[in-house]
Amino acid sequence: MPKNLVIVESPAKAKTIEGYLGKDFKVASSYGHIRDLPKGDKAIDIKNNFNPTYEVTADKKEVIKELKRLVKDSETVYLASDDDREGEAISWHLKEVLKLKDESTKRIVFREITKNAIVKAIENPRTIDLDLVNAQQARRILDRLVGFELSPILWKKIKTGLSAGRVQSVAVRLIVERERDIEKFNSKSSFRITALFDVKGKQLSAELPKKFDSQEAAEEFLKKCLQADFNIENLETKPGKKTPAAPFTTSTLQQEASRKLYFSVAQTMSVAQKLYEAGKITYMRTDSVNLSDDAMAAAKNEINDAYGPDFHKARKFTTKSEGAQEAHEAIRPTDFSKHEAGGDRNEQRLYELIWKRAIASQMADAQLEKTSVTIGISTTPEKLSASGEVIKFEGFLKVYLESTDDEDDDEENESKGLLPPLEIGQNLDLIELKGRETFSRPSPRYTEASLVKKLEEMGIGRPSTYAPTISTIQKRNYVIKESRDGKDRDYIEMKVKDGGFSKQTKTETAGADKNKLFPTNIAMVVNDFLVEHFPTVIDFSFTANVEKEFDDIAHGGQNWQDMIGNFYGKFHSRVEETANVARADINTSRELGNDPKTGKPIIARLGKFGPLVQIGDQEDEEKQFASLKKGQFIENITLEDALELFKLPRDVGQFEDKKIVAALGRFGPYIRHDSKFVSLGKEHDPLSITEEVAIQLIKEKREADEKKHIKTFEENPEIQILNGRWGPYIKFGKNNFKIPKDKEAESLTYDETIEIIENQPVKKKGRAYAKKK
C-alpha cells in the first residue's frame, strides 16, 4: 500500500499526477468542494460573530468515506487542491472533515500539471493559508446573507422564485442601463465623403477628414468638385511599430476566445479546464500577466528555432489589476515545443490561441512604414486624405494579432493597406466621389466577453467569478443571449462620377445584433427595485470595494468577521425597512390607454409566466390577455403596439379539416394544428403568416419528427433510440445516453441498450451520478 496520499479536486487531474509520482503515492480526488453552508437560516449564526455551520453535501458522503479509508492507510497526506482561494478552502475543509493531524498533513500547490512542477511541489510543502481560507469564507458568507435576505423580499414584493446576488445584480444593472441608453439614444445623421482614384491601373481610396452635418452642405461640396482637378499635394512617410499584447489572463482569454473562436465564457473555461487537467496549459484562473523565467527561456528557444533570433525580444509584463497575484503566472502552454494538444477540435483551437498569444508576447515589435497622403482639390480649399502602411518587419505579427470589440474598426481601417506608387504633384484621375449618409450609433449591447471586460475594469468580481456570474444571470432569466435582426433604414447617397452628379435613396439594415446580452422585463423591474431600496448593494464602487476587502483578508490585513459585521448592520436595517414597502408602490405595471372597441383600460404588467398586456382591470371577469413579443418592454410599449398583440391568436386557415391558429406563447410565436404546436422562430410573423406557409411548416415538422425516431423496444417502450442534433442517442425517461462510437444505432438490441444505460452516469442537478448495477 502506498505510504503517501495526494488529494486533488478532479479525477482527470488525479490520473495525470499519479503517473508522475510512482508507486509510493496514491492520488485520489475530492470531486470539488466536499461541504457547504446548508440551506435555511441555520447556516450562519449572526449573533455569534457570523459563525458558519458547514455540512457534507449528500453527493460527497461516499467520497468522504473512501478518502477516510485511504487516509487510515497512509503516513502522509498531501492536500493538492487548486492554488487559489477556493482551492485553499477545499484543502481546509478536507483537513477538518477527515480529521487530519498537522504533523502528517502537507499543503502543496502547483500552477501546471507537469512532472517537474509536481515533484517540486512535493519537495516544497507548506501549511494551509488560513488568510486565503477566510477570504473565501467571507465571500461565501456575505453572498449567502445578501441572497438569503434579499430573495424573499423579491418574492413578496415582485414575483415568486426571484433571486438577487451581490455580483449578479450589478452585472444585470450594467445590461439594463445599457439597454435604456440605447432606447433613449437619438441617432444623428451626417455625410461622409469618400473618393476613389485611378493611379496607372491601380486604385487609391481617400476621404475628407471631416463629415458634413447636413445633406445641403455635402451636396454643395460635391458639386464644387464636378470640374475639379485632383493632385498629390503632400506625402509624409514615418516609421511606426506594433507591440504584442501580454499573455492571457482569465479575463482576456475569455474575451479573445469569444472574438476569435465564438466560444461562450462558460465554454472557454470548460475547455481550458480540460487542457489544464491534461497538463497542457498552466492554471486557467489567474489575473497575472507574468511569465516565469523558465517559461521565457522556453519561449525564446522556440522562437529562435522557428523564426530566428531577430524575432525574439524578452518582455516582462506587469499586471494592472490591483488584486492580482504576481507570484502566479499568466495562462501559457506548459511545453512551447508542442504545437498541438487536446482531445477534440475545440481543445486544439483554444490551445493554439493560448500558444500563439504566449509566444507572440516574447517576440519583437512589428516594424511599419506609415504613409499619409494629402490630396488637393482645385475648386475648394478642402483636402482629401489617404493613408497606408507597409510592414517592413513582421516581428510578432508572424504569429498573432489581437482582436478588438470596437465596431467602428472596419470603417477606420478601410483605407489602410498598400498604396500605389505616388509622388508630389502627381495628377489623379477621379473614378468617383461619394457622399454617403451615415448615422451615429449608441454604445453597443454587451457580449459575454465585453461584459467580462467591463466587470474587470470596474474591479467587480475575480477570475473565478466571471463565468459563474454570466451563467447565473442567464439561468435565472434576467438576461437572454441571442441574435436579433435589424430594421430597414433609408439613407441618401450622392455621387460625382463621369462629370455628372447623382442622388438616390437606398435602404440598409441597421441595429442587427449577434450573440448580445438583452435584459428581460423582470430584470428591469428587479433592478429598479434594488436601485431604489438597496442602493449600496447594487452600487458599482461599493461592489468593487468589497472585492478589495476580500483581497485585504487574503493578505492578512483585515479580520473577516469585522468586514462582514460592518456590512451586515446597515444592510439588515434596509431589509427591515423595505418589508414595509407596499407591493402597489413597485413599478410592475403600466396603464397604456383605453381599448378603442370597449373603452376598457389596457395595462402592461408582469404576469405569472412573463410580461403581458391585458384589456380590463384586475376585477374585470372578461379581461383579455396577450404576451409581449421578444424585445418589448413594459416600461415603453405603446398603446398601438399592445393593440397589435390582441390580434393574436388568429385563424390562419384550414388543413385536413382542422383549424390552423397562429399565436404568441411563453416561448415565442407558434402555430397550432390538431393539438400540435410548430414554433415559428424568427423567420415568420404570426400576424402575417399565410395558410400555404403554415401548411408547409406543419408538414416539415411531421417529417422531422418521423426522422427523429429510430427505434423502440417492446420490452420497455420508455426506452427509445432517437436522432438528435449531435447524432443518435438513447432516451430513457427524462435522461439521455450517448451511443458509443463503435455501435450502430439502428442495430442495437434491447440488451445492448440496457448495458449502455447502466454503464453511463446520469446527469442530475448539474452533477453526474453513476447508475447502480
Coordinates of N, CA, C and O in Angstrom, one line a residue, residues 546-657:
V546 N -15.8 46.0 -2.0 CA -15.9 44.7 -1.3 C -14.8 43.7 -1.8 O -14.2 43.0 -1.0
E547 N -14.6 43.7 -3.1 CA -13.6 42.8 -3.6 C -12.2 43.2 -3.0 O -11.4 42.3 -2.7
K548 N -11.9 44.5 -2.9 CA -10.7 44.9 -2.3 C -10.6 44.4 -0.8 O -9.5 44.1 -0.3
E549 N -11.7 44.5 -0.1 CA -11.7 44.0 1.3 C -11.4 42.5 1.3 O -10.7 42.0 2.2
F550 N -12.0 41.7 0.4 CA -11.6 40.3 0.3 C -10.1 40.1 0.1 O -9.5 39.2 0.7
D551 N -9.6 41.0 -0.8 CA -8.1 40.9 -1.0 C -7.3 41.2 0.3 O -6.3 40.5 0.6
D552 N -7.8 42.2 1.0 CA -7.1 42.5 2.3 C -7.2 41.3 3.3 O -6.2 41.1 3.9
I553 N -8.3 40.7 3.3 CA -8.4 39.5 4.2 C -7.4 38.4 3.8 O -6.8 37.8 4.6
A554 N -7.4 38.2 2.4 CA -6.5 37.2 1.9 C -5.0 37.5 2.2 O -4.2 36.6 2.3
H555 N -4.7 38.8 2.4 CA -3.3 39.2 2.7 C -3.1 39.3 4.2 O -2.0 39.8 4.6
G556 N -4.1 39.0 5.0 CA -4.0 39.1 6.4 C -4.1 40.5 7.0 O -3.8 40.7 8.2
G557 N -4.7 41.4 6.2 CA -4.8 42.8 6.6 C -6.1 43.1 7.3 O -6.3 44.3 7.7
Q558 N -7.0 42.2 7.3 CA -8.4 42.5 7.9 C -9.0 41.3 8.4 O -8.8 40.2 7.9
N559 N -9.7 41.4 9.5 CA -10.5 40.3 10.1 C -11.8 40.1 9.3 O -12.5 41.0 9.1
W560 N -12.0 38.9 8.9 CA -13.2 38.6 8.0 C -14.5 38.9 8.7 O -15.5 39.4 8.1
Q561 N -14.6 38.6 10.0 CA -15.9 38.8 10.8 C -16.2 40.3 10.9 O -17.3 40.7 10.9
D562 N -15.1 41.1 11.1 CA -15.3 42.6 11.2 C -15.8 43.1 9.9 O -16.7 44.0 9.9
M563 N -15.3 42.6 8.8 CA -15.7 43.1 7.5 C -17.2 42.8 7.3 O -17.9 43.6 6.8
I564 N -17.6 41.5 7.6 CA -19.0 41.1 7.4 C -19.9 42.0 8.3 O -21.0 42.5 7.9
G565 N -19.4 42.2 9.6 CA -20.2 42.9 10.5 C -20.4 44.4 10.1 O -21.6 44.9 10.2
N566 N -19.4 45.0 9.5 CA -19.5 46.4 9.0 C -20.6 46.5 7.9 O -21.3 47.5 7.8
F567 N -20.7 45.5 7.1 CA -21.6 45.5 6.0 C -23.1 45.1 6.5 O -24.0 45.8 6.2
Y568 N -23.1 44.1 7.4 CA -24.4 43.5 7.7 C -25.4 44.4 8.4 O -26.6 44.4 8.2
G569 N -24.8 45.2 9.4 CA -25.7 46.1 10.2 C -26.6 47.0 9.4 O -27.8 47.0 9.5
K570 N -25.9 47.7 8.4 CA -26.7 48.7 7.6 C -27.6 47.9 6.6 O -28.7 48.3 6.4
F571 N -27.1 46.8 6.1 CA -27.8 46.1 5.1 C -29.1 45.5 5.7 O -30.2 45.7 5.2
H572 N -29.0 44.9 6.9 CA -30.2 44.3 7.5 C -31.2 45.3 7.9 O -32.4 45.1 7.8
S573 N -30.8 46.5 8.3 CA -31.7 47.6 8.6 C -32.5 48.0 7.3 O -33.8 48.2 7.4
R574 N -31.9 48.0 6.2 CA -32.6 48.3 4.9 C -33.6 47.2 4.6 O -34.7 47.5 4.1
V575 N -33.2 46.0 4.9 CA -34.1 44.8 4.7 C -35.4 45.0 5.5 O -36.5 44.9 5.0
E576 N -35.2 45.4 6.7 CA -36.4 45.5 7.6 C -37.3 46.7 7.2 O -38.5 46.6 7.3
E577 N -36.6 47.8 6.8 CA -37.4 49.0 6.3 C -38.2 48.6 5.0 O -39.4 49.0 4.9
T578 N -37.6 47.9 4.1 CA -38.2 47.5 2.8 C -39.4 46.6 3.0 O -40.3 46.5 2.2
A579 N -39.4 45.9 4.1 CA -40.5 45.0 4.4 C -41.9 45.7 4.5 O -42.9 45.2 4.2
N580 N -41.8 47.0 4.7 CA -43.0 47.9 4.9 C -43.4 48.5 3.6 O -44.5 49.2 3.5
V581 N -42.6 48.3 2.5 CA -43.0 48.9 1.2 C -44.2 48.1 0.6 O -44.2 46.9 0.5
A582 N -45.2 48.9 0.2 CA -46.4 48.2 -0.3 C -46.1 47.7 -1.7 O -45.4 48.3 -2.5
R583 N -46.7 46.5 -2.0 CA -46.5 45.9 -3.4 C -46.9 46.9 -4.5 O -46.3 46.9 -5.5
A584 N -48.0 47.6 -4.2 CA -48.6 48.5 -5.2 C -47.6 49.6 -5.6 O -47.7 50.2 -6.6
D585 N -46.7 49.9 -4.7 CA -45.7 51.0 -4.9 C -44.6 50.6 -5.9 O -43.7 51.4 -6.3
I586 N -44.5 49.3 -6.2 CA -43.4 48.8 -7.0 C -43.9 48.8 -8.5 O -45.0 48.3 -8.8
N587 N -43.1 49.3 -9.3 CA -43.4 49.6 -10.7 C -43.4 48.3 -11.6 O -42.5 48.0 -12.3
T588 N -44.5 47.4 -11.4 CA -44.5 46.2 -12.2 C -45.6 46.3 -13.3 O -45.9 45.4 -14.0
S589 N -46.4 47.4 -13.3 CA -47.4 47.5 -14.3 C -47.5 49.0 -14.8 O -47.1 49.9 -14.1
R590 N -48.2 49.2 -15.9 CA -48.3 50.5 -16.5 C -49.6 50.6 -17.4 O -49.8 49.7 -18.2
E591 N -50.4 51.6 -17.2 CA -51.6 51.8 -18.0 C -51.2 52.5 -19.3 O -50.6 53.6 -19.2
L592 N -51.6 51.9 -20.4 CA -51.3 52.5 -21.7 C -52.3 53.4 -22.3 O -52.0 54.2 -23.2
G593 N -53.6 53.2 -21.9 CA -54.7 53.9 -22.5 C -55.9 53.0 -22.5 O -56.0 52.1 -21.8
N594 N -56.8 53.4 -23.4 CA -58.1 52.6 -23.5 C -58.3 51.9 -24.8 O -57.9 52.4 -25.8
D595 N -58.9 50.7 -24.7 CA -59.2 49.9 -25.9 C -60.3 50.7 -26.7 O -61.4 51.0 -26.2
P596 N -60.0 51.0 -28.0 CA -61.0 51.8 -28.8 C -62.3 51.0 -29.0 O -63.4 51.7 -29.2
K597 N -62.3 49.7 -28.9 CA -63.6 49.0 -29.1 C -64.5 49.0 -27.8 O -65.7 49.1 -27.9
T598 N -63.9 48.7 -26.6 CA -64.6 48.5 -25.4 C -64.5 49.7 -24.4 O -65.3 49.8 -23.5
G599 N -63.5 50.5 -24.6 CA -63.3 51.6 -23.7 C -62.6 51.2 -22.4 O -62.3 52.0 -21.5
K600 N -62.3 49.9 -22.3 CA -61.6 49.4 -21.1 C -60.2 49.8 -21.1 O -59.5 49.9 -22.2
P601 N -59.6 49.9 -19.9 CA -58.1 50.2 -19.8 C -57.3 49.1 -20.4 O -57.6 47.9 -20.2
I602 N -56.2 49.4 -21.0 CA -55.2 48.4 -21.4 C -53.9 48.6 -20.6 O -53.4 49.7 -20.5
I603 N -53.5 47.5 -19.9 CA -52.5 47.6 -18.9 C -51.3 46.6 -19.3 O -51.6 45.5 -19.7
A604 N -50.1 47.1 -19.2 CA -48.9 46.2 -19.4 C -48.4 45.9 -18.0 O -48.2 46.8 -17.2
R605 N -48.2 44.6 -17.8 CA -47.7 44.2 -16.4 C -47.0 42.9 -16.5 O -47.0 42.2 -17.5
L606 N -46.4 42.5 -15.3 CA -45.8 41.2 -15.2 C -46.8 40.2 -14.8 O -47.5 40.4 -13.8
G607 N -46.9 39.1 -15.5 CA -47.8 38.0 -15.2 C -47.0 36.8 -14.6 O -45.8 36.9 -14.5
K608 N -47.7 35.8 -14.3 CA -47.1 34.6 -13.7 C -46.1 34.0 -14.6 O -45.1 33.5 -14.2
F609 N -46.4 34.0 -16.0 CA -45.5 33.4 -16.9 C -44.7 34.4 -17.8 O -44.3 34.1 -18.9
G610 N -44.7 35.7 -17.3 CA -43.9 36.7 -18.0 C -44.7 37.9 -18.3 O -45.8 38.1 -17.9
P611 N -44.1 38.9 -19.1 CA -44.8 40.2 -19.3 C -46.0 40.0 -20.3 O -45.9 39.2 -21.2
L612 N -47.0 40.8 -20.0 CA -48.2 40.7 -20.8 C -48.9 42.0 -20.9 O -48.6 43.0 -20.1
V613 N -49.9 42.1 -21.8 CA -50.8 43.3 -21.8 C -52.2 42.7 -21.6 O -52.5 41.6 -22.0
Q614 N -53.1 43.5 -20.9 CA -54.4 43.0 -20.7 C -55.4 44.1 -20.9 O -55.1 45.3 -20.7
I615 N -56.6 43.7 -21.4 CA -57.7 44.6 -21.6 C -58.6 44.4 -20.4 O -59.1 43.3 -20.2
G616 N -58.9 45.5 -19.6 CA -59.7 45.3 -18.4 C -58.8 45.3 -17.2 O -57.7 44.9 -17.2
D617 N -59.4 45.8 -16.1 CA -58.6 45.9 -14.9 C -58.7 44.5 -14.2 O -59.3 43.6 -14.7
Q618 N -58.0 44.4 -13.0 CA -57.9 43.1 -12.4 C -59.3 42.5 -11.9 O -59.4 41.3 -11.9
E619 N -60.2 43.4 -11.6 CA -61.6 42.9 -11.2 C -62.5 42.5 -12.3 O -63.5 41.8 -12.2
D620 N -62.1 42.8 -13.6 CA -62.9 42.5 -14.7 C -62.9 41.0 -15.0 O -61.8 40.4 -15.3
E621 N -64.0 40.4 -15.0 CA -64.1 38.9 -15.2 C -63.9 38.5 -16.6 O -63.6 37.4 -17.0
E622 N -64.0 39.5 -17.6 CA -63.9 39.2 -19.0 C -62.6 39.8 -19.6 O -62.5 40.0 -20.8
K623 N -61.6 40.0 -18.7 CA -60.4 40.7 -19.2 C -59.7 39.7 -20.2 O -59.7 38.5 -20.1
Q624 N -59.0 40.3 -21.2 CA -58.2 39.5 -22.2 C -56.7 39.8 -22.0 O -56.3 40.8 -21.5
F625 N -56.0 38.7 -22.4 CA -54.5 38.8 -22.2 C -53.8 38.6 -23.5 O -54.3 37.9 -24.4
A626 N -52.6 39.2 -23.6 CA -51.7 38.9 -24.8 C -50.3 39.0 -24.3 O -49.9 40.0 -23.6
S627 N -49.4 38.0 -24.6 CA -48.0 38.1 -24.2 C -47.2 39.1 -25.0 O -47.5 39.3 -26.2
L628 N -46.2 39.8 -24.4 CA -45.4 40.7 -25.1 C -44.4 39.9 -26.0 O -44.1 38.8 -25.7
K629 N -44.1 40.5 -27.1 CA -43.1 39.9 -28.0 C -41.7 40.1 -27.5 O -41.5 41.0 -26.7
K630 N -40.8 39.3 -28.0 CA -39.4 39.4 -27.7 C -38.9 40.9 -28.0 O -39.2 41.4 -29.1
G631 N -38.2 41.5 -27.1 CA -37.7 42.9 -27.3 C -38.7 43.9 -26.9 O -38.3 45.1 -26.9
Q632 N -39.9 43.6 -26.5 CA -40.9 44.6 -26.0 C -40.8 44.7 -24.5 O -40.6 43.7 -23.8
F633 N -40.8 45.9 -23.9 CA -40.7 46.1 -22.5 C -41.9 46.8 -21.9 O -42.5 47.7 -22.6
I634 N -42.3 46.4 -20.7 CA -43.4 47.0 -20.0 C -43.3 48.6 -20.0 O -44.2 49.3 -20.1
E635 N -42.0 49.0 -19.7 CA -41.8 50.4 -19.5 C -42.0 51.3 -20.7 O -42.1 52.5 -20.6
N636 N -41.9 50.7 -21.9 CA -42.0 51.6 -23.1 C -42.9 51.1 -24.2 O -43.0 51.7 -25.3
I637 N -43.7 50.0 -24.0 CA -44.6 49.5 -25.0 C -45.7 50.6 -25.2 O -46.2 51.2 -24.2
T638 N -46.1 50.8 -26.4 CA -47.1 51.8 -26.7 C -48.5 51.2 -26.8 O -48.6 49.9 -27.0
L639 N -49.5 52.0 -26.8 CA -50.9 51.5 -26.9 C -51.1 50.8 -28.3 O -51.7 49.8 -28.4
E640 N -50.5 51.4 -29.3 CA -50.6 50.9 -30.7 C -49.9 49.5 -30.7 O -50.5 48.5 -31.3
D641 N -48.8 49.3 -30.1 CA -48.1 48.0 -30.1 C -49.0 47.0 -29.4 O -49.1 45.8 -29.8
A642 N -49.6 47.4 -28.2 CA -50.4 46.5 -27.5 C -51.6 46.0 -28.3 O -52.0 44.8 -28.2
L643 N -52.3 47.0 -29.0 CA -53.4 46.6 -29.8 C -53.1 45.6 -30.9 O -53.9 44.7 -31.2
E644 N -51.9 45.7 -31.4 CA -51.4 44.7 -32.4 C -51.4 43.3 -31.8 O -51.7 42.3 -32.4
L645 N -50.9 43.2 -30.5 CA -50.8 41.9 -29.9 C -52.1 41.2 -29.7 O -52.2 40.0 -29.7
F646 N -53.2 42.0 -29.5 CA -54.5 41.4 -29.3 C -55.1 40.9 -30.6 O -56.2 40.3 -30.6
K647 N -54.4 41.0 -31.7 CA -54.8 40.4 -33.0 C -54.5 38.9 -33.0 O -54.9 38.2 -33.8
L648 N -53.8 38.5 -31.9 CA -53.4 37.1 -31.8 C -54.2 36.5 -30.5 O -54.4 37.3 -29.6
P649 N -54.6 35.2 -30.5 CA -54.4 34.3 -31.6 C -55.3 34.6 -32.8 O -56.4 35.2 -32.6
R650 N -54.9 34.3 -34.0 CA -55.7 34.5 -35.2 C -55.8 33.2 -36.0 O -54.9 32.4 -36.1
D651 N -56.9 33.1 -36.7 CA -57.2 31.9 -37.5 C -56.4 32.1 -38.9 O -56.7 33.1 -39.6
V652 N -55.6 31.2 -39.2 CA -54.8 31.3 -40.4 C -55.5 30.6 -41.6 O -55.4 31.0 -42.7
G653 N -56.2 29.5 -41.3 CA -56.8 28.7 -42.3 C -57.2 27.3 -41.9 O -57.3 27.1 -40.7
Q654 N -57.3 26.4 -42.8 CA -57.7 25.0 -42.5 C -56.7 24.1 -43.2 O -56.1 24.4 -44.2
F655 N -56.4 22.9 -42.5 CA -55.6 21.9 -43.1 C -56.1 20.5 -42.6 O -56.3 20.4 -41.4
E656 N -56.5 19.6 -43.5 CA -57.0 18.3 -43.1 C -58.3 18.5 -42.3 O -58.5 17.8 -41.3
D657 N -59.1 19.5 -42.7 CA -60.4 19.8 -42.0 C -60.2 20.2 -40.5 O -61.2 20.1 -39.7

